[in-house]
Short mmCIF file of C-alpha atoms in Angstrom, two decimals:
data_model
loop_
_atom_site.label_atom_id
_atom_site.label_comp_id
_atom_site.label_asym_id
_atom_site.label_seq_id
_atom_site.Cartn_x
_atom_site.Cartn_y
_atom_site.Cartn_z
CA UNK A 8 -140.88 -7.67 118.61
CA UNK A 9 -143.24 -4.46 118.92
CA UNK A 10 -146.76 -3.77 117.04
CA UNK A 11 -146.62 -1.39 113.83
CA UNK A 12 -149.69 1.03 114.82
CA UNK A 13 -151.41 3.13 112.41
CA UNK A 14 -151.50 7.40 113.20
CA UNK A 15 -155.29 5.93 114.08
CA UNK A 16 -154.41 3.46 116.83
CA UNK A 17 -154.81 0.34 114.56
CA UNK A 18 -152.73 -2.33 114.39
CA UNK A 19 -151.51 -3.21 111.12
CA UNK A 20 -149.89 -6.40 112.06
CA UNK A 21 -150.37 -9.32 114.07
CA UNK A 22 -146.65 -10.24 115.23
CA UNK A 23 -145.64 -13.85 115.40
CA UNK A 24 -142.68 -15.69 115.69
CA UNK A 25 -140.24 -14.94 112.60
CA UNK A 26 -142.90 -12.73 110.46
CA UNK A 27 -141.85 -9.36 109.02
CA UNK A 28 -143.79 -6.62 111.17
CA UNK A 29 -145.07 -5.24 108.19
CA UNK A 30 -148.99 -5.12 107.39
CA UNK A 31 -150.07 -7.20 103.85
CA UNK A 32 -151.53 -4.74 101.16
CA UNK A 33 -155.30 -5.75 102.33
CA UNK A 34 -154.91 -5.56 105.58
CA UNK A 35 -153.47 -7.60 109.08
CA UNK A 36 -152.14 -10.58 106.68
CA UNK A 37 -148.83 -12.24 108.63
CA UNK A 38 -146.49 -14.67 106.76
CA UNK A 39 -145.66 -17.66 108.86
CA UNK A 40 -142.96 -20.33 107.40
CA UNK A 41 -143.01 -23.67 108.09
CA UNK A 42 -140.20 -26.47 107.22
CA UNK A 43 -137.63 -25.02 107.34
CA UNK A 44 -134.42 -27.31 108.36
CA UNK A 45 -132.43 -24.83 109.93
CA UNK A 46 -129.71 -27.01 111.32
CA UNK A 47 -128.94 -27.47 107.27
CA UNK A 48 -129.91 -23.78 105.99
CA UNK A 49 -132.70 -25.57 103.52
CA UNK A 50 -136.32 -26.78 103.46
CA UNK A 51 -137.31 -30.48 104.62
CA UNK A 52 -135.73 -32.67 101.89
CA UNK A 53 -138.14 -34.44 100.03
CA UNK A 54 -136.58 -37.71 98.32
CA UNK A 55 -138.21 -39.24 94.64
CA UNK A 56 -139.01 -42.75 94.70
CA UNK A 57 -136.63 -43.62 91.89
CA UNK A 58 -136.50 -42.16 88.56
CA UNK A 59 -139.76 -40.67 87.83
CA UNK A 60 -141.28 -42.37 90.55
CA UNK A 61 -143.18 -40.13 93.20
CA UNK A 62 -141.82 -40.62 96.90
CA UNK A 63 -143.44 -41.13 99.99
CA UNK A 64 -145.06 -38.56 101.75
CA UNK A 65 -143.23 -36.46 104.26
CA UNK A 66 -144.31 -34.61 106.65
CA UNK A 67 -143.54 -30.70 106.56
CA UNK A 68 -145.28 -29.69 109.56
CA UNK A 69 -147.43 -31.63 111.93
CA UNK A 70 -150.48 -28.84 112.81
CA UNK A 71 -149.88 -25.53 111.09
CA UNK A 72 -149.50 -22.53 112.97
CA UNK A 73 -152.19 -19.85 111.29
CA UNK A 74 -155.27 -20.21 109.44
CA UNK A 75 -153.85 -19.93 106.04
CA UNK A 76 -155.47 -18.28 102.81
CA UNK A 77 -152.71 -18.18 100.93
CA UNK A 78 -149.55 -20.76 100.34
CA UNK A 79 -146.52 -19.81 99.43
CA UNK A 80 -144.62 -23.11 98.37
CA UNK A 81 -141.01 -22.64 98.10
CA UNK A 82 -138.53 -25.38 96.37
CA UNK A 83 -134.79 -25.43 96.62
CA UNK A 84 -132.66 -27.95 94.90
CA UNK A 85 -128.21 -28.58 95.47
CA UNK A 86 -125.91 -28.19 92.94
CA UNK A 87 -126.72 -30.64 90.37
CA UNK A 88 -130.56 -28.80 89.25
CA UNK A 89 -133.44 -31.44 88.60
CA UNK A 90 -136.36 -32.22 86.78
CA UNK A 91 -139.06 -32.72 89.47
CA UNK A 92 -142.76 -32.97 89.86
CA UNK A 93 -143.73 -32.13 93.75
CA UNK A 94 -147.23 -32.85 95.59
CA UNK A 95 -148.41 -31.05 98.57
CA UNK A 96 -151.14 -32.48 100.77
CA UNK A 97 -153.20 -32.31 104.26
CA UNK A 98 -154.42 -34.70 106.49
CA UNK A 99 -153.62 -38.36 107.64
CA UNK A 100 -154.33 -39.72 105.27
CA UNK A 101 -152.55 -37.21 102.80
CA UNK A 102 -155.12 -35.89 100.52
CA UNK A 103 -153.58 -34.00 97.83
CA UNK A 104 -154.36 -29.85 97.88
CA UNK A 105 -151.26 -28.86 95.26
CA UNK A 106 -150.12 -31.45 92.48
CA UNK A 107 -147.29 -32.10 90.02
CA UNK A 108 -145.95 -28.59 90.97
CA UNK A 109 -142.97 -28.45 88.10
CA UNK A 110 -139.29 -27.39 89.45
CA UNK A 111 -137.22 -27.33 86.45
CA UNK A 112 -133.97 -25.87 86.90
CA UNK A 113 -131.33 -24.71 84.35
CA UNK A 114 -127.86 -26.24 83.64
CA UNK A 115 -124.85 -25.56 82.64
CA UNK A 116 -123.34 -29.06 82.19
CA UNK A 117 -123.55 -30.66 84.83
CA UNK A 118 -124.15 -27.78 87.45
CA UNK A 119 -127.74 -26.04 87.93
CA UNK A 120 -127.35 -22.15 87.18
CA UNK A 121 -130.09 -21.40 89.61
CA UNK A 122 -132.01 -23.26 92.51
CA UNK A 123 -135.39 -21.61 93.83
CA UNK A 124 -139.02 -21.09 92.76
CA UNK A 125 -141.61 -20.04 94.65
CA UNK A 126 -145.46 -21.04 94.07
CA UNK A 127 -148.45 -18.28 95.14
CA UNK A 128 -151.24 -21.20 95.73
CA UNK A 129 -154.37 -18.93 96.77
CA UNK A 130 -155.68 -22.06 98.92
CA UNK A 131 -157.36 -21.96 102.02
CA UNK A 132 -155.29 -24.16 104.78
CA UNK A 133 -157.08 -24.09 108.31
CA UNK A 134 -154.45 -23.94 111.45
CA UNK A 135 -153.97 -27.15 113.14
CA UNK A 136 -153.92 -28.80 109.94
CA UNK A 137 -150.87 -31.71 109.15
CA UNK A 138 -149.38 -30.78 106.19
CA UNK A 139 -147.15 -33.01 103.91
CA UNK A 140 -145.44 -33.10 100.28
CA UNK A 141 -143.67 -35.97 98.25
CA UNK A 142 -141.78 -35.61 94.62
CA UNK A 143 -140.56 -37.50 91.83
CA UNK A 144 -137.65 -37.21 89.79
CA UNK A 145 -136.28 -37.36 86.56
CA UNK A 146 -132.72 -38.56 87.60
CA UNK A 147 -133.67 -39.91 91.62
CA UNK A 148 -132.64 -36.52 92.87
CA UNK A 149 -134.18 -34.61 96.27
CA UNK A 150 -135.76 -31.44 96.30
CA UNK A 151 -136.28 -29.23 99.28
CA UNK A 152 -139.61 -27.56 100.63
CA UNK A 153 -140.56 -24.71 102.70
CA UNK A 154 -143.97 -23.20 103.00
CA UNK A 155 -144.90 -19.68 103.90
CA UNK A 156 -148.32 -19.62 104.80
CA UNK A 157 -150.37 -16.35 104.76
CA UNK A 158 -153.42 -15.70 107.01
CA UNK A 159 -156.35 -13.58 105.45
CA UNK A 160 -155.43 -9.90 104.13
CA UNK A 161 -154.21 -10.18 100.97
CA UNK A 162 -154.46 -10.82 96.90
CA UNK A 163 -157.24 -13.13 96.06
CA UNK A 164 -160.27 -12.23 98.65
CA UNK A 165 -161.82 -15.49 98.21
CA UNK A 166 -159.36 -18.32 99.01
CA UNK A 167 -159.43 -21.46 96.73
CA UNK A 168 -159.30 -25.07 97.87
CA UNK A 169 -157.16 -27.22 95.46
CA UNK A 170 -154.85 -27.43 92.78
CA UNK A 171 -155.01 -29.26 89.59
CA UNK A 172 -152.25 -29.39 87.30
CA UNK A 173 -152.54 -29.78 83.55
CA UNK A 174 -149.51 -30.97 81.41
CA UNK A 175 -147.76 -32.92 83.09
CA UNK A 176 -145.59 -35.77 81.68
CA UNK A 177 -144.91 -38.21 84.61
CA UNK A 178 -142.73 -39.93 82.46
CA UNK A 179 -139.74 -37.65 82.62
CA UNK A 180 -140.77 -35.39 85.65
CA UNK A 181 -141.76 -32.21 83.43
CA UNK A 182 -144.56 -30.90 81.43
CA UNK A 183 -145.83 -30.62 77.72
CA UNK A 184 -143.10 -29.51 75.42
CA UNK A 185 -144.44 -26.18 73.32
CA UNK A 186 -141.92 -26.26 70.02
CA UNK A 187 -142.53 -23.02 68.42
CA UNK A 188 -141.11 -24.81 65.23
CA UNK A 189 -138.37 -23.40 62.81
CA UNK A 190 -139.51 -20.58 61.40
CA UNK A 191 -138.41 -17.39 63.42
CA UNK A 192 -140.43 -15.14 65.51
CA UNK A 193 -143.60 -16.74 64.31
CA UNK A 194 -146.13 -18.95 66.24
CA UNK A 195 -145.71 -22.50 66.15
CA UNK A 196 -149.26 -23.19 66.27
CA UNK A 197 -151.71 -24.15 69.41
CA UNK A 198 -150.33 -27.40 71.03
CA UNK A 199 -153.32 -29.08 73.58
CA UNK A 200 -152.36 -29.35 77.03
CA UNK A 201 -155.48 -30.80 78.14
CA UNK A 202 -158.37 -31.82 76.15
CA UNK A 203 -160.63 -31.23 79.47
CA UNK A 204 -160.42 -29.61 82.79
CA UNK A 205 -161.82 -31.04 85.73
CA UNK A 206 -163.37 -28.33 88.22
CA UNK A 207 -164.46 -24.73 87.61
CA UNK A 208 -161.00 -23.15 88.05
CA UNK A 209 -160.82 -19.38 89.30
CA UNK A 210 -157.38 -18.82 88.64
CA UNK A 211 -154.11 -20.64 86.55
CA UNK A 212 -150.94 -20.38 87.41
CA UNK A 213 -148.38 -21.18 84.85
CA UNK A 214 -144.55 -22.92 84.90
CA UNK A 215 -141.77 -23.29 82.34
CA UNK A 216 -139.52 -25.79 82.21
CA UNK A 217 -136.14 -26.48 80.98
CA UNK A 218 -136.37 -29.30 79.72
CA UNK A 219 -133.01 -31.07 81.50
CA UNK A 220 -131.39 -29.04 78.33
CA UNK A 221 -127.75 -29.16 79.36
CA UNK A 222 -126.30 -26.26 77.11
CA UNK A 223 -129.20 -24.56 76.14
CA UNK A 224 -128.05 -21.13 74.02
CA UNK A 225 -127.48 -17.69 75.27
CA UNK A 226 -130.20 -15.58 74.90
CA UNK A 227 -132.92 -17.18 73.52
CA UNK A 228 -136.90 -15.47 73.95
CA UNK A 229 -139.88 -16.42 73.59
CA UNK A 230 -143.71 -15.27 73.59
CA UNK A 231 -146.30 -17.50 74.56
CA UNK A 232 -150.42 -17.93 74.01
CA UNK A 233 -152.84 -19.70 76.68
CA UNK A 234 -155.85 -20.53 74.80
CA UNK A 235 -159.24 -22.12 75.85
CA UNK A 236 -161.24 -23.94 73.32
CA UNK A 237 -161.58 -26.74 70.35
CA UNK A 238 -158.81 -27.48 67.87
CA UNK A 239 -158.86 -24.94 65.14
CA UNK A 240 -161.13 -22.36 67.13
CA UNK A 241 -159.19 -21.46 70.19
CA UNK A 242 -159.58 -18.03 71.77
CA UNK A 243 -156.64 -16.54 73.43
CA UNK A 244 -157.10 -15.55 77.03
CA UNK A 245 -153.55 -15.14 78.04
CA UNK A 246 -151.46 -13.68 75.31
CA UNK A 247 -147.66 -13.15 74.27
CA UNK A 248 -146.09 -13.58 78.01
CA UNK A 249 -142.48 -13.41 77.75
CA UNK A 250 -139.57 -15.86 78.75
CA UNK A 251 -136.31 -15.79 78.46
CA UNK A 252 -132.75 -17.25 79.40
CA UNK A 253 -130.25 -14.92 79.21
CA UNK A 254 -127.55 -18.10 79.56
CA UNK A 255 -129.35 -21.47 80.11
CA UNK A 256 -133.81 -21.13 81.06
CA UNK A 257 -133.99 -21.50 84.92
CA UNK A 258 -137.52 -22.70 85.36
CA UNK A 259 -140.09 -20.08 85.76
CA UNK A 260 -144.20 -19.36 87.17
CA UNK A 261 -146.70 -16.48 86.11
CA UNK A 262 -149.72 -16.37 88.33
CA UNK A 263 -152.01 -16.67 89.60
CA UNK A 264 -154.17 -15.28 86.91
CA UNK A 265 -157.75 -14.81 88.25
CA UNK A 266 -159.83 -16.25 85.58
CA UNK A 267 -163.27 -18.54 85.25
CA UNK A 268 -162.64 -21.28 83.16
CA UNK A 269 -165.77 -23.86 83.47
CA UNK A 270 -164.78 -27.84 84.20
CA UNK A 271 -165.14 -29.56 80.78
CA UNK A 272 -162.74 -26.99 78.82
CA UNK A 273 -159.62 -27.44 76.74
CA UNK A 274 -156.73 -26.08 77.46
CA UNK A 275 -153.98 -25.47 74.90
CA UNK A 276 -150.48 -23.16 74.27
CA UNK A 277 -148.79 -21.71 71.58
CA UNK A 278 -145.41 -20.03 71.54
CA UNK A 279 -143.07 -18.14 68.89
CA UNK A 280 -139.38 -17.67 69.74
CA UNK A 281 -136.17 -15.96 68.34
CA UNK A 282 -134.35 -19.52 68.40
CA UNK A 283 -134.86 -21.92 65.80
CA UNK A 284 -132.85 -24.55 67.08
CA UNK A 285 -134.65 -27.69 66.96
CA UNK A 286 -133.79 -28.66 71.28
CA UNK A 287 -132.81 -24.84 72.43
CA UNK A 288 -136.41 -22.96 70.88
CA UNK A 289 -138.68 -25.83 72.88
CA UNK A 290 -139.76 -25.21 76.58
CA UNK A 291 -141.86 -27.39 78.94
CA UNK A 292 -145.75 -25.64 80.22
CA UNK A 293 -147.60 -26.34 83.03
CA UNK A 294 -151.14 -24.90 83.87
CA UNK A 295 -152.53 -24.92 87.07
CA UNK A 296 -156.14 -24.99 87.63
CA UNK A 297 -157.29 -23.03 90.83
CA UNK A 298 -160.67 -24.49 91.92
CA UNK B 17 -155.87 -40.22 68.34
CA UNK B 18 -153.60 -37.43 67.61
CA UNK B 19 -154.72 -34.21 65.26
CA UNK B 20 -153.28 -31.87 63.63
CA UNK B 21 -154.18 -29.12 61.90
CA UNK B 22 -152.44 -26.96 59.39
CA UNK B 23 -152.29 -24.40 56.77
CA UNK B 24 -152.68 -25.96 53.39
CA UNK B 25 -150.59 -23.80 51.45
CA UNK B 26 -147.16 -23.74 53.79
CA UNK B 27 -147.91 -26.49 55.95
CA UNK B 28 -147.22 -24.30 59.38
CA UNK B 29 -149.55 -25.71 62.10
CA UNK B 30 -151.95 -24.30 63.46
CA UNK B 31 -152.88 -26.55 66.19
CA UNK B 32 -152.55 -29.89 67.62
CA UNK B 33 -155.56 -32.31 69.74
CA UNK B 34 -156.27 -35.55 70.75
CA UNK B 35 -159.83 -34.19 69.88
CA UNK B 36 -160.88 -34.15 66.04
CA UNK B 37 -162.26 -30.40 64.89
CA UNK B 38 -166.13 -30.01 64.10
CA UNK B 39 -164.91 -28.29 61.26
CA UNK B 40 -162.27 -27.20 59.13
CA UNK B 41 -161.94 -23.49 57.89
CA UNK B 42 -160.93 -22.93 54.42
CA UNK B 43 -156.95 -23.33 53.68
CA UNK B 44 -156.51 -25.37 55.91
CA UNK B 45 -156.40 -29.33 56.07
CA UNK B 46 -156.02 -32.04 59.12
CA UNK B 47 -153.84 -35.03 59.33
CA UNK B 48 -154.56 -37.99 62.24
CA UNK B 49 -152.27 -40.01 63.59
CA UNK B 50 -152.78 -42.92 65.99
CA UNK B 51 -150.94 -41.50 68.83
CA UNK B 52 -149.49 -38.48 70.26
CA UNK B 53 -146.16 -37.88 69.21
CA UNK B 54 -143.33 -37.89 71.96
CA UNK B 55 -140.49 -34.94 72.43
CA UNK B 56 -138.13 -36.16 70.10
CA UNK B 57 -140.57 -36.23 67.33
CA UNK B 58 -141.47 -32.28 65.87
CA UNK B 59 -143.53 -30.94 63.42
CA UNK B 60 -142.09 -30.48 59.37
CA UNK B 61 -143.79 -27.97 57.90
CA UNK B 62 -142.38 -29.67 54.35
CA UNK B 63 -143.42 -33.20 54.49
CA UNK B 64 -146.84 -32.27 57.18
CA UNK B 65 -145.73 -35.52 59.14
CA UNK B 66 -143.73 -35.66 62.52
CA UNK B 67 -139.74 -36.29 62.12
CA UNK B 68 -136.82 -36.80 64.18
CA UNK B 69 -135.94 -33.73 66.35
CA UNK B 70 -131.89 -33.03 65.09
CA UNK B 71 -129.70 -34.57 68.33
CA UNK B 72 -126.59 -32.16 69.13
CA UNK B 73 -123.46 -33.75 69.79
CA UNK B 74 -120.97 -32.92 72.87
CA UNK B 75 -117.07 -31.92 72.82
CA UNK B 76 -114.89 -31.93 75.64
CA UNK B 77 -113.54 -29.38 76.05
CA UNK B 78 -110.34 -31.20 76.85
CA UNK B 79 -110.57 -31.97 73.00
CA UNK B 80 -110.65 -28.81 72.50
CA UNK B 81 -107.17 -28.09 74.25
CA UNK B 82 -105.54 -30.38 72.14
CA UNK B 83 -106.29 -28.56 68.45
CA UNK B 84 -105.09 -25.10 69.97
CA UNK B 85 -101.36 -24.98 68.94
CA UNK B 86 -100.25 -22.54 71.76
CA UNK B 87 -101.45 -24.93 74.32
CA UNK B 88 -100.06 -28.19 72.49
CA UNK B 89 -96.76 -26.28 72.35
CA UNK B 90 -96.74 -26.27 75.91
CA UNK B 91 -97.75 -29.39 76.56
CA UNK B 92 -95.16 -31.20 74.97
CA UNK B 93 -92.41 -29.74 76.73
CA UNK B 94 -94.22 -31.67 79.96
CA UNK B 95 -93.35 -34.77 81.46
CA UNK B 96 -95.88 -38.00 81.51
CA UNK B 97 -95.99 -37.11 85.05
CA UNK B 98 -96.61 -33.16 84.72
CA UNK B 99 -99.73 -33.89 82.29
CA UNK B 100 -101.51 -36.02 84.28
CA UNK B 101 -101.45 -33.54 86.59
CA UNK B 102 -102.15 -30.64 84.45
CA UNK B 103 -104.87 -32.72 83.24
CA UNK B 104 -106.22 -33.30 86.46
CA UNK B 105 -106.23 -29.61 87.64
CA UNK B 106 -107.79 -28.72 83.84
CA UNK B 107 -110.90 -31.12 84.98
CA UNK B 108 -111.57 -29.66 88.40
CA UNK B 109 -111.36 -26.39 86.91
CA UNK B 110 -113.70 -26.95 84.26
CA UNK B 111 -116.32 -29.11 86.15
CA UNK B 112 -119.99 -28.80 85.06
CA UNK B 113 -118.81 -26.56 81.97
CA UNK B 114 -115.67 -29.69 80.84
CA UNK B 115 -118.26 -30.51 77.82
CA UNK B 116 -119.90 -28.29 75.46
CA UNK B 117 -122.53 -28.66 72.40
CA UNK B 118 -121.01 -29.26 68.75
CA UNK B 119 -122.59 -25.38 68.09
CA UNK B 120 -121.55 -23.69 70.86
CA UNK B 121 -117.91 -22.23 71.33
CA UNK B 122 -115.10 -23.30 73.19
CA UNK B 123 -115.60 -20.56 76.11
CA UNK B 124 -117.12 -21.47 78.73
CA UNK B 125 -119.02 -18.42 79.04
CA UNK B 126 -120.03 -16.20 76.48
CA UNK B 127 -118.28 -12.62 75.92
#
C-alpha cells in the first residue's frame, strides 16, 4: 500500500495495516481496528453474566496498536436483537473508560430488524495499552465488539478521558423510558435522567432504545428535549432531535455534542411523538457524559 | 422521593424529579410520591396519579388462518396427515413474524 502525497510533497496519511489511505479532515488521522474475529466475520463475542448480570471482562486486544484520540466502538448482535448494556475498559486491572454503552436493537417478533451501532467516544487511548469490554443482558444474550481506534487529526482537538453514562436501568439492560404521554404531537413533560452529574463533561452523546418492543408500529416519530437544570426550571440545550422507526425503532446515537456541563448538574429529557399508543410512543435515553 | 410537577388546569406534566422544586410557578401544582414509578406505570393527565400502562395482547397468526374462509375451504379438503404438514411449512415460513399485536393487521408487513 502506497502514500497519498499532497501537490506539496506532504503526506496526508500514515499507512498501516488495513487503514483506508485516505487523510482524516484535520489532518494525518489513520483508523486502526482492533477485535475483529475474522475466522467468524464478527467482533470478539462478549457473553452477559446471566440476565441483567454484567459478564466478565474480555479481552479485545492485548496492547493497542496507535496512540488513540478517538474510539470508535462498534457492536454487532445475531439474529435474535438484544437489550444490552456494554463496558469498555484499560488496564489489568480493567478500569472502566466507556460504561453502560446501550445496544438496543429492533424486533420484529422474534427476529432483530437491524444489528449494528457504532459509538464516536472522543477518548484518549495511549498505544500499548490492554484494552477490554464485558456486557449484560436483558435475556443472557452475547453481543459482539470491534474497536476502530483513531490517532490524532480529527473532530474533537482535545481528546477526553472517560465516559459516564446517565440513565441507565441495570435492571432490564436499557435506559430511562421518556413517555411523551397521550396527547399527540405535544411534549410529555421533562422526565429526570439524573438528578446530578459527576465530572465536568465536555461533550454528551446520546442513545435510544427500543425498549425489547416486539411489534412496535410502523412509522411512529418523535422529537426530543435535553435539558439541564432543577425541576420546573429546566433550560433546553439540545432541542427537538428527531427519531423515528419507519417499521420497528432500531436503536440509535447522536453525538458527540461538544458542550460544558459542570459536575453537580441535572440532567433531564422530554419528548413529543405522533404515536399515542401507551407501549409504541415510549423510547429508552441514554446520556453520556464526556469528561 | 419522586416529584412531579404539572399544569393545574389540564393536568399535563411538566416535569418529573427525585429532587423537590424551590418553587412553584403559578398554574401549576406538585404531587410526591414515595418512589419512582417503574415502566409499566405512566402518567394520567385525568386522575394526576401514575396508572397501569394498557398491555397489548398477541395473535398467532396461525389463528388468523383459521377465520379466513378461502383458506379454511382449503384446508378441509386435506388429510390429518397433509395439515400437519402444511402447518409445519406455515411456521417456518412465518418465523419471527408467526405472532402479531391485537392492533396490528394480519400482514406481516405493511403495504
Amino acid at each position: 500500500m502506497g502514500s497519498i502525497w499532497t501537490p506539496h510533497g506532504e503526506r496526508l496519511l500514515r499507512p498501516v495495516s488495513g487503514a483506508a489511505e485516505w487523510s482524516t479532515y484535520g489532518g494525518e488521522g489513520v483508523y486502526e481496528t482492533i477485535g475483529q474475529d475474522t475466522a467468524n466475520s464478527r467482533g470478539t463475542e462478549l457473553s452477559s453474566g446471566a440476565s441483567n448480570v454484567k459478564g466478565s471482562w474480555t479481552e479485545v486486544v492485548a496492547s493497542s496498536p496507535v496512540d488513540a484520540h478517538g474510539l470508535f466502538v462498534n457492536l454487532d448482535v445475531r439474529l435474535q436483537g438484544v437489550e444490552a448494556l456494554v463496558d469498555v475498559a484499560v488496564g489489568s486491572p480493567e478500569k472502566l473508560i466507556a460504561e453502560n454503552l446501550m445496544h438496543s436493537t429492533g424486533r420484529r417478533g422474534t427476529l432483530a430488524i437491524d444489528s449494528g451501532l457504532s459509538y464516536f467516544l472522543p477518548i484518549s487511548v495511549p498505544a500499548g495499552t490492554r484494552i477490554s469490554a464485558r456486557c449484560q443482558t436483558l435475556q443472557n444474550d452475547k453481543e459482539h465488539i470491534t474497536i476502530t481506534l483513531l490517532t490524532h487529526g480529527a473532530l474533537l482537538s482535545t481528546p477526553l478521558s472517560e465516559v459516564k453514562s446517565y440513565g441507565e436501568d441495570l435492571s432490564d439492560s436499557a435506559g430511562t423510558a421518556i413517555d411523551p404521554g397521550g396527547t399527540i404531537n405535544t411534549k410529555g413533560g421533562f422526565v429526570e435522567i439524573t438528578a446530578s452529574t459527576t465530572g465536568d463533561i465536555k461533550a454528551i452523546i446520546l442513545a435510544w432504545g427500543n425498549r425489547a418492543n416486539l411489534f412496535r408500529q410502523a412509522w411512529n416519530m418523535w422529537l426530543f428535549d435535553i435539558a439541564i437544570g432543577g425541576l420546573g426550571v429546566e433550560k433546553i440545550v439540545l432541542a427537538d432531535l428527531p427519531m423515528s422507526c419507519p417499521y420497528g425503532f432500531p436503536g440509535s446515537i447522536m453525538g458527540p455534542f461538544p458542550i460544558n456541563i459542570p459536575s453537580g448538574t441535572r440532567l433531564s429529557a422530554q419528548a413529543q411523538s405522533n404515536e399515542t399508543d401507551a407501549t409504541d410512543r415510549v423510547l429508552d435515553l441514554m446520556i453520556y457524559g464526556v469528561i | 422521593m419522586w416529584f412531579v410537577l404539572y399544569h393545574r388546569d389540564t393536568g399535563h406534566p411538566v416535569s418529573q424529579s427525585s429532587e423537590p422544586p424551590d418553587s412553584i410557578k403559578e398554574g401549576l401544582a406538585v404531587v410526591e410520591f414515595l418512589e419512582r414509578p417503574s415502566d409499566d406505570l405512566m402518567w394520567d393527565d385525568a386522575s394526576r396519579l401514575f396508572v397501569a400502562r394498557p398491555q397489548h395482547k398477541f395473535v398467532d397468526r396461525l389463528d388468523d388462518l383459521k377465520a379466513d374462509p378461502d383458506f379454511m375451504g382449503i384446508w378441509r379438503r386435506l388429510s390429518d396427515t397433509q395439515r400437519t404438514r402444511l402447518r409445519r411449512v406455515l411456521i417456518r415460513l412465518l418465523g419471527g413474524a408467526r405472532y402479531r399485536r391485537d392492533d396490528q393487521p394480519f400482514g406481516v408487513m405493511p403495504e
